[in-house]
Amino acid sequence: MCTIGRTPAGTAGKAHHRADQEGNPVRGGQGRTDCGSKRGRNSFLNTALAPIAQKSIVVDTYDGDGINVITRENYEFLRDSFFNYALLLKKEAIHTPGKSIGESIAKLYDEMAELVGEEMNVNIEQNSGRLYFNLWKCHKWGELTLYYFPVKFLESINSTLRRISITFLHKLMAANGISTILDEEDTEYIFMWLQEEDSQEEEEETDKRLELVRSYEKGKIGRLLKCVENKSYYKDLPKALEKYAPQNDFERSIVGAMKKGLPFLNPEHGIMQYGYDAFHEEEPEFYPMRLDQQIRVVYDCDDMVSEYLVDYYNNNSRETYDIIPITTCALSPETDRLFIMDDYPERFFKWADEFINIIY
C-alpha cells in the first residue's frame, strides 16, 4: 500500500506504509465536529468580549480604501439569516441584542452556534464588506496521509494501455483540479536543496542526485509528468476501457480500477473545490498545508524527490494544520434549504486508496 505518512516524533522520516489518524488536530479529530464553533474567522465574534465591544473592524478592499463591517446593515443581515435558518430547522430562535452593533453581532454568533448544534460549525465571514454566516463541516479523510498518484507504472505497460491510462489520469486531474509536482513552490525548494553541494557524499551519489533533478527539469521524468497533465488520447474513454483486453492480473487490476474511477472524471464538484480553509488568517505565521499539496501526481513515491517532499510536509505540518475537504453553506435571509453534505470526498478517497495501491 502506498501510504505516505508523517513520523510521530523527532525529525521527518521516510514515507511510511500506514494510515495517519492522530498526527494532525483537524484530521485526527474527524470523529468530533465541534471544532469550528470554538474558532471562527473573526475572533472578536466568538471569544470573550472586552468590557467595551469593538465599534468597527475595517477590511481591505481592492481600491485601497477599507470598509467597516460593523454596521447596522450587516447586523440586520446576520439577524435575519439567523431567524430564517431557525425556521428551516423548525426550532425556536431567541436573539438578545447587545448594547452596541459589535456586541449584537457577537451575540448572534454565539446564538447561531448554539442553534446549529455541536455537529455543525459556523464562521462569520465577509465578502465585499458584507458579513454572513458560513456553515461548514469536515469530510472524513481516507487511509493515506498524502494522496500521491505515481505515474512511473506507465513505463512498464504496453502502448495501448499506456495511452488509456494517460487519458484517464489527465481527465482525473482536469476534473478535480489536481496538479503534478512540477512548477510547485515546494518542489522548487526540493530541487534547490538536491543541487546543493555535499562534501561528505561520494561522487557517484552526487552524480545520481543531480541526474535525477535534471530528469525532472528537462528529462524523461519531466516529459512524462507533462504528458499526463496535457495529453488525452481518447474522447470516449469508457468505450476504450471496455474494448481493451487485459493481458495479465496487473492489467486487469488497472483496468478495473479505472472503470471504478470513471465517476470521478465528471463530478459536480472536483476534490479541490472542497479545499476550504476554516481557520483562515490574513497573515499567519505559518501557512496551512493546502489540499493540492496533499493530493497530487508524482513520478515515483519512493524516489528522492518524493521523499524530500514528504520530509517537507512532515516538518511544516508540525507548525500548522492540514486543509482537508469541507462542505460549506453561506447563509442569507433568503436561504431556502438546510445544509446539505454530499459524500464525494469519501468516495474519492476510498477509490484512490485502491488505485494507488495498484499503480504503486
Coordinates of C-alpha atoms in Angstrom, one line a residue:
M1 CA 0.0 0.0 0.0
C2 CA 1.4 3.4 -1.0
T3 CA 0.8 5.3 2.2
I4 CA 2.9 8.3 2.7
G5 CA 2.8 9.3 6.4
R6 CA 4.4 11.5 8.9
T7 CA 6.6 10.5 11.8
P8 CA 5.0 10.9 15.2
A9 CA 8.1 12.5 16.8
G10 CA 11.6 13.6 16.0
T11 CA 12.8 14.5 12.6
A12 CA 10.8 13.8 9.5
G13 CA 11.4 10.3 8.1
K14 CA 10.8 8.2 5.1
A15 CA 7.4 7.6 3.8
H16 CA 5.5 5.1 5.9
H17 CA 3.1 2.4 4.9
R18 CA 0.4 3.3 7.3
A19 CA -2.6 5.5 7.8
D20 CA -2.4 8.7 9.8
Q21 CA -5.2 9.3 12.4
E22 CA -3.6 11.3 15.1
G23 CA -0.8 13.4 13.8
N24 CA -3.0 16.4 13.0
P25 CA -5.6 18.1 15.2
V26 CA -8.2 18.5 12.4
R27 CA -7.6 15.3 10.5
G28 CA -7.0 13.3 13.7
G29 CA -10.2 14.6 15.2
Q30 CA -12.5 13.5 12.4
G31 CA -14.8 11.9 14.9
R32 CA -15.7 15.1 16.5
T33 CA -17.3 18.0 14.7
D34 CA -17.4 20.8 17.3
C35 CA -14.0 22.4 16.5
G36 CA -15.4 25.2 14.2
S37 CA -17.8 26.8 16.7
K38 CA -14.9 27.4 19.0
R39 CA -12.9 29.4 16.5
G40 CA -14.3 31.5 13.6
R41 CA -12.6 33.8 11.2
N42 CA -13.2 36.9 13.3
S43 CA -12.0 36.3 16.8
F44 CA -13.9 39.2 18.4
L45 CA -17.1 37.5 17.4
N46 CA -16.6 34.2 19.2
T47 CA -14.3 34.8 22.2
A48 CA -14.8 36.5 25.5
L49 CA -15.6 40.2 24.8
A50 CA -13.8 43.1 26.2
P51 CA -15.9 45.3 28.5
I52 CA -16.4 47.6 25.5
A53 CA -17.3 45.8 22.2
Q54 CA -15.4 46.9 19.2
K55 CA -17.2 49.7 17.3
S56 CA -15.5 49.0 13.9
I57 CA -13.4 46.4 12.0
V58 CA -12.0 47.7 8.8
V59 CA -11.3 45.1 6.0
D60 CA -9.1 45.8 3.0
T61 CA -10.6 46.4 -0.5
Y62 CA -9.1 46.3 -4.0
D63 CA -9.2 50.0 -4.4
G64 CA -7.2 50.5 -1.2
D65 CA -10.0 52.0 0.8
G66 CA -11.0 50.0 3.8
I67 CA -14.6 49.1 4.6
N68 CA -16.0 49.0 8.2
V69 CA -18.0 45.8 8.5
I70 CA -19.5 46.6 11.9
T71 CA -22.7 48.2 10.6
R72 CA -26.4 48.0 11.3
E73 CA -26.9 46.7 7.8
N74 CA -24.6 43.8 8.4
Y75 CA -26.1 43.2 11.8
E76 CA -29.6 43.0 10.4
F77 CA -28.5 40.7 7.6
L78 CA -27.0 38.3 10.1
R79 CA -30.0 38.6 12.4
D80 CA -32.5 37.9 9.6
S81 CA -30.3 35.0 8.4
F82 CA -30.3 33.6 11.9
F83 CA -34.1 33.7 12.2
N84 CA -34.6 32.3 8.7
Y85 CA -32.4 29.3 9.3
A86 CA -34.1 28.7 12.6
L87 CA -37.4 28.4 10.7
L88 CA -35.9 25.9 8.3
L89 CA -34.7 23.9 11.3
K90 CA -38.1 24.3 12.9
K91 CA -36.5 25.5 16.1
E92 CA -37.3 28.4 18.3
A93 CA -34.8 31.2 17.9
I94 CA -34.1 33.8 20.6
H95 CA -31.9 36.8 20.0
T96 CA -30.8 39.2 22.7
P97 CA -29.4 42.4 21.2
G98 CA -26.3 43.9 22.8
K99 CA -25.6 47.4 23.8
S100 CA -23.8 48.1 20.5
I101 CA -23.8 46.8 17.0
G102 CA -20.5 45.0 17.6
E103 CA -21.8 43.3 20.8
S104 CA -25.1 42.4 19.0
I105 CA -23.1 40.7 16.2
A106 CA -21.0 38.8 18.8
K107 CA -24.2 37.6 20.5
L108 CA -25.6 36.5 17.1
Y109 CA -22.6 34.3 16.5
D110 CA -23.0 32.5 19.8
E111 CA -26.7 32.1 19.2
M112 CA -26.2 30.7 15.7
A113 CA -23.5 28.3 17.0
E114 CA -26.0 27.1 19.7
L115 CA -28.8 26.8 17.1
V116 CA -26.9 24.5 14.7
G117 CA -25.5 22.4 17.5
E118 CA -22.3 20.6 18.0
E119 CA -22.4 18.6 14.8
M120 CA -22.2 21.7 12.7
N121 CA -19.6 24.5 12.6
V122 CA -20.1 28.2 11.9
N123 CA -17.9 31.1 10.9
I124 CA -18.8 34.7 10.3
E125 CA -17.1 35.9 7.1
Q126 CA -17.2 38.9 4.8
N127 CA -17.4 39.4 1.1
S128 CA -17.0 42.9 -0.2
G129 CA -17.9 44.3 3.2
R130 CA -21.0 42.0 3.6
L131 CA -20.9 39.9 6.7
Y132 CA -22.6 36.5 6.5
F133 CA -22.8 33.2 8.4
N134 CA -20.9 30.3 6.7
L135 CA -21.8 26.8 7.9
W136 CA -19.2 24.1 7.4
K137 CA -18.5 20.5 8.2
C138 CA -15.4 18.3 7.6
H139 CA -15.4 15.3 5.4
K140 CA -13.5 12.2 6.5
W141 CA -10.0 11.7 5.2
G142 CA -9.0 8.4 3.7
E143 CA -6.5 5.8 4.7
L144 CA -3.5 7.6 3.2
T145 CA -1.9 10.6 4.8
L146 CA -0.9 12.0 1.4
Y147 CA -2.5 11.1 -1.9
Y148 CA 0.4 10.9 -4.2
F149 CA -0.6 9.3 -7.6
P150 CA 2.7 7.8 -9.0
V151 CA 2.9 7.6 -12.8
K152 CA 6.1 5.5 -13.1
F153 CA 4.0 2.5 -13.8
L154 CA 3.2 3.9 -17.3
E155 CA 6.8 3.0 -18.3
S156 CA 6.1 -0.7 -17.8
I157 CA 2.9 -1.2 -19.7
N158 CA 2.1 -1.6 -23.4
S159 CA 1.5 1.4 -25.6
T160 CA -2.3 0.9 -25.8
L161 CA -2.9 0.6 -22.1
R162 CA -0.4 3.5 -21.6
R163 CA -2.5 5.8 -23.8
I164 CA -5.7 4.7 -22.0
S165 CA -4.1 5.3 -18.6
I166 CA -2.7 8.7 -19.6
T167 CA -6.1 9.7 -20.8
F168 CA -7.7 8.6 -17.6
L169 CA -5.1 10.4 -15.4
H170 CA -5.4 13.6 -17.5
K171 CA -9.2 13.6 -17.2
L172 CA -9.0 12.8 -13.4
M173 CA -6.6 15.7 -12.9
A174 CA -8.6 18.2 -15.0
A175 CA -11.9 17.3 -13.3
N176 CA -10.6 17.5 -9.8
G177 CA -8.0 20.4 -10.0
I178 CA -5.1 18.0 -9.3
S179 CA -1.6 19.1 -10.5
T180 CA 1.7 17.4 -10.9
I181 CA 4.6 18.4 -8.6
L182 CA 6.3 20.2 -11.4
D183 CA 6.4 24.0 -11.1
E184 CA 5.1 23.9 -7.5
E185 CA 6.9 26.1 -4.9
D186 CA 7.8 23.3 -2.5
T187 CA 9.2 21.2 -5.4
E188 CA 11.4 24.1 -6.4
Y189 CA 12.8 24.2 -2.9
I190 CA 13.4 20.4 -3.2
F191 CA 15.3 20.8 -6.5
M192 CA 17.4 23.6 -5.0
W193 CA 18.3 21.5 -1.9
L194 CA 19.1 18.5 -4.1
Q195 CA 21.5 20.6 -6.1
E196 CA 23.5 21.8 -3.1
E197 CA 27.0 20.5 -2.6
D198 CA 27.6 17.8 -0.1
S199 CA 31.3 17.4 0.8
Q200 CA 30.6 14.2 2.7
E201 CA 28.9 12.5 -0.2
E202 CA 30.5 10.1 -2.7
E203 CA 30.9 11.4 -6.2
E204 CA 28.7 8.6 -7.6
E205 CA 25.9 9.6 -5.2
T206 CA 26.2 13.3 -6.2
D207 CA 26.0 12.4 -9.9
K208 CA 23.0 10.3 -9.3
R209 CA 21.2 13.0 -7.3
L210 CA 22.0 15.7 -9.9
E211 CA 20.9 13.4 -12.7
L212 CA 17.5 12.9 -11.0
V213 CA 16.9 16.6 -10.8
R214 CA 17.9 17.1 -14.5
S215 CA 15.4 14.3 -15.4
Y216 CA 12.6 16.2 -13.6
E217 CA 13.5 19.5 -15.1
K218 CA 14.4 18.7 -18.7
G219 CA 14.5 14.9 -19.0
K220 CA 12.2 11.9 -19.3
I221 CA 10.5 12.3 -15.9
G222 CA 9.5 15.8 -16.6
R223 CA 8.3 14.8 -20.1
L224 CA 6.2 12.0 -18.6
L225 CA 4.6 14.3 -16.0
K226 CA 3.8 16.9 -18.6
C227 CA 2.4 14.3 -20.9
V228 CA -0.1 13.1 -18.2
E229 CA -1.0 16.7 -17.5
N230 CA -1.6 17.7 -21.1
K231 CA -2.4 14.6 -23.2
S232 CA -5.8 12.9 -23.8
Y233 CA -5.8 10.2 -26.5
Y234 CA -9.5 9.1 -26.2
K235 CA -12.6 11.1 -26.4
D236 CA -14.7 8.0 -25.4
L237 CA -12.6 6.6 -22.5
P238 CA -15.3 4.2 -21.2
K239 CA -15.5 2.6 -24.7
A240 CA -11.7 2.3 -24.9
L241 CA -11.7 0.6 -21.5
E242 CA -14.4 -1.8 -22.5
K243 CA -12.6 -2.7 -25.7
Y244 CA -9.2 -3.3 -24.2
A245 CA -8.5 -6.9 -23.3
P246 CA -6.1 -7.1 -20.2
Q247 CA -3.2 -9.5 -20.7
N248 CA -2.4 -10.3 -17.1
D249 CA -3.6 -9.8 -13.5
F250 CA -1.8 -6.5 -13.2
E251 CA -3.5 -5.1 -16.3
R252 CA -6.9 -6.4 -15.1
S253 CA -6.4 -4.6 -11.8
I254 CA -5.5 -1.3 -13.5
V255 CA -8.4 -1.5 -16.0
G256 CA -10.9 -2.5 -13.2
A257 CA -9.7 0.4 -11.0
M258 CA -10.0 2.9 -13.9
K259 CA -13.6 1.7 -14.6
K260 CA -14.4 2.2 -11.0
G261 CA -12.9 5.7 -11.2
L262 CA -15.0 6.9 -14.2
P263 CA -17.5 8.7 -11.9
F264 CA -14.6 10.9 -10.7
L265 CA -13.9 12.2 -14.2
N266 CA -17.1 14.3 -14.4
P267 CA -18.0 15.3 -10.8
E268 CA -20.3 18.1 -9.9
H269 CA -17.6 19.4 -7.6
G270 CA -14.0 18.3 -8.0
I271 CA -12.0 17.4 -4.9
M272 CA -10.1 20.7 -4.8
Q273 CA -13.3 22.6 -4.6
Y274 CA -13.7 21.2 -1.1
G275 CA -10.4 22.9 0.0
Y276 CA -12.0 25.5 2.3
D277 CA -9.7 27.0 5.0
A278 CA -12.0 27.1 8.0
F279 CA -9.3 28.8 10.2
H280 CA -8.1 31.4 7.7
E281 CA -5.8 34.2 8.9
E282 CA -4.8 37.1 6.7
E283 CA -1.1 37.0 7.7
P284 CA -0.4 33.7 9.5
E285 CA 3.0 32.9 10.9
F286 CA 2.8 29.5 9.1
Y287 CA 0.5 28.9 6.2
P288 CA -1.6 25.7 6.3
M289 CA -0.8 22.7 4.2
R290 CA -3.1 23.2 1.2
L291 CA -5.2 20.4 -0.3
D292 CA -3.3 20.5 -3.5
Q293 CA -0.1 19.8 -1.6
Q294 CA -1.6 16.6 -0.1
I295 CA -3.3 15.4 -3.3
R296 CA -1.0 15.5 -6.4
V297 CA 0.6 13.5 -9.2
V298 CA 4.2 12.4 -8.7
Y299 CA 6.6 10.3 -10.7
D300 CA 7.6 7.8 -8.0
C301 CA 6.6 7.6 -4.4
D302 CA 10.0 6.2 -3.5
D303 CA 12.5 8.4 -5.3
M304 CA 14.5 11.1 -3.6
V305 CA 12.2 14.0 -4.8
S306 CA 9.1 12.4 -3.3
E307 CA 11.0 11.6 -0.1
Y308 CA 12.1 15.2 0.3
L309 CA 8.6 16.4 -0.4
V310 CA 7.3 14.1 2.4
D311 CA 10.0 15.5 4.7
Y312 CA 9.0 19.0 3.7
Y313 CA 5.4 18.1 4.5
N314 CA 6.3 16.5 7.9
N315 CA 8.3 19.5 9.0
N316 CA 5.8 22.1 8.0
S317 CA 2.7 20.3 9.2
R318 CA 4.0 20.3 12.7
E319 CA 3.8 24.0 12.8
T320 CA 0.4 24.4 11.2
Y321 CA -2.6 22.4 10.2
D322 CA -3.8 20.5 7.1
I323 CA -6.7 21.7 5.0
I324 CA -9.0 18.8 4.5
P325 CA -12.2 18.6 2.4
I326 CA -15.0 20.6 3.8
T327 CA -18.5 21.4 2.7
T328 CA -19.8 24.9 3.3
C329 CA -23.1 26.7 3.1
A330 CA -23.3 30.5 3.0
L331 CA -26.5 31.8 4.7
S332 CA -28.7 34.7 3.8
P333 CA -32.2 35.8 4.8
E334 CA -33.4 34.1 1.6
T335 CA -31.8 30.7 2.2
D336 CA -34.5 28.1 1.4
R337 CA -32.9 24.8 2.3
L338 CA -30.9 23.2 5.1
F339 CA -27.2 22.5 4.9
I340 CA -26.6 19.5 2.6
M341 CA -23.4 17.5 2.6
D342 CA -22.5 15.0 -0.1
D343 CA -20.1 12.1 0.1
Y344 CA -17.8 12.8 -2.9
P345 CA -14.6 13.2 -0.9
E346 CA -15.2 10.0 1.0
R347 CA -15.9 8.1 -2.2
F348 CA -12.9 9.7 -3.9
F349 CA -10.5 8.7 -1.1
K350 CA -11.9 5.1 -0.9
W351 CA -11.3 4.7 -4.7
A352 CA -7.9 6.4 -4.6
D353 CA -6.7 4.1 -1.8
E354 CA -7.3 1.1 -4.1
F355 CA -6.0 2.7 -7.3
I356 CA -2.7 4.0 -5.7
N357 CA -2.2 0.5 -4.2
I358 CA -2.3 -1.0 -7.7
I359 CA -0.1 1.5 -9.6
Y360 CA 2.5 1.9 -6.8

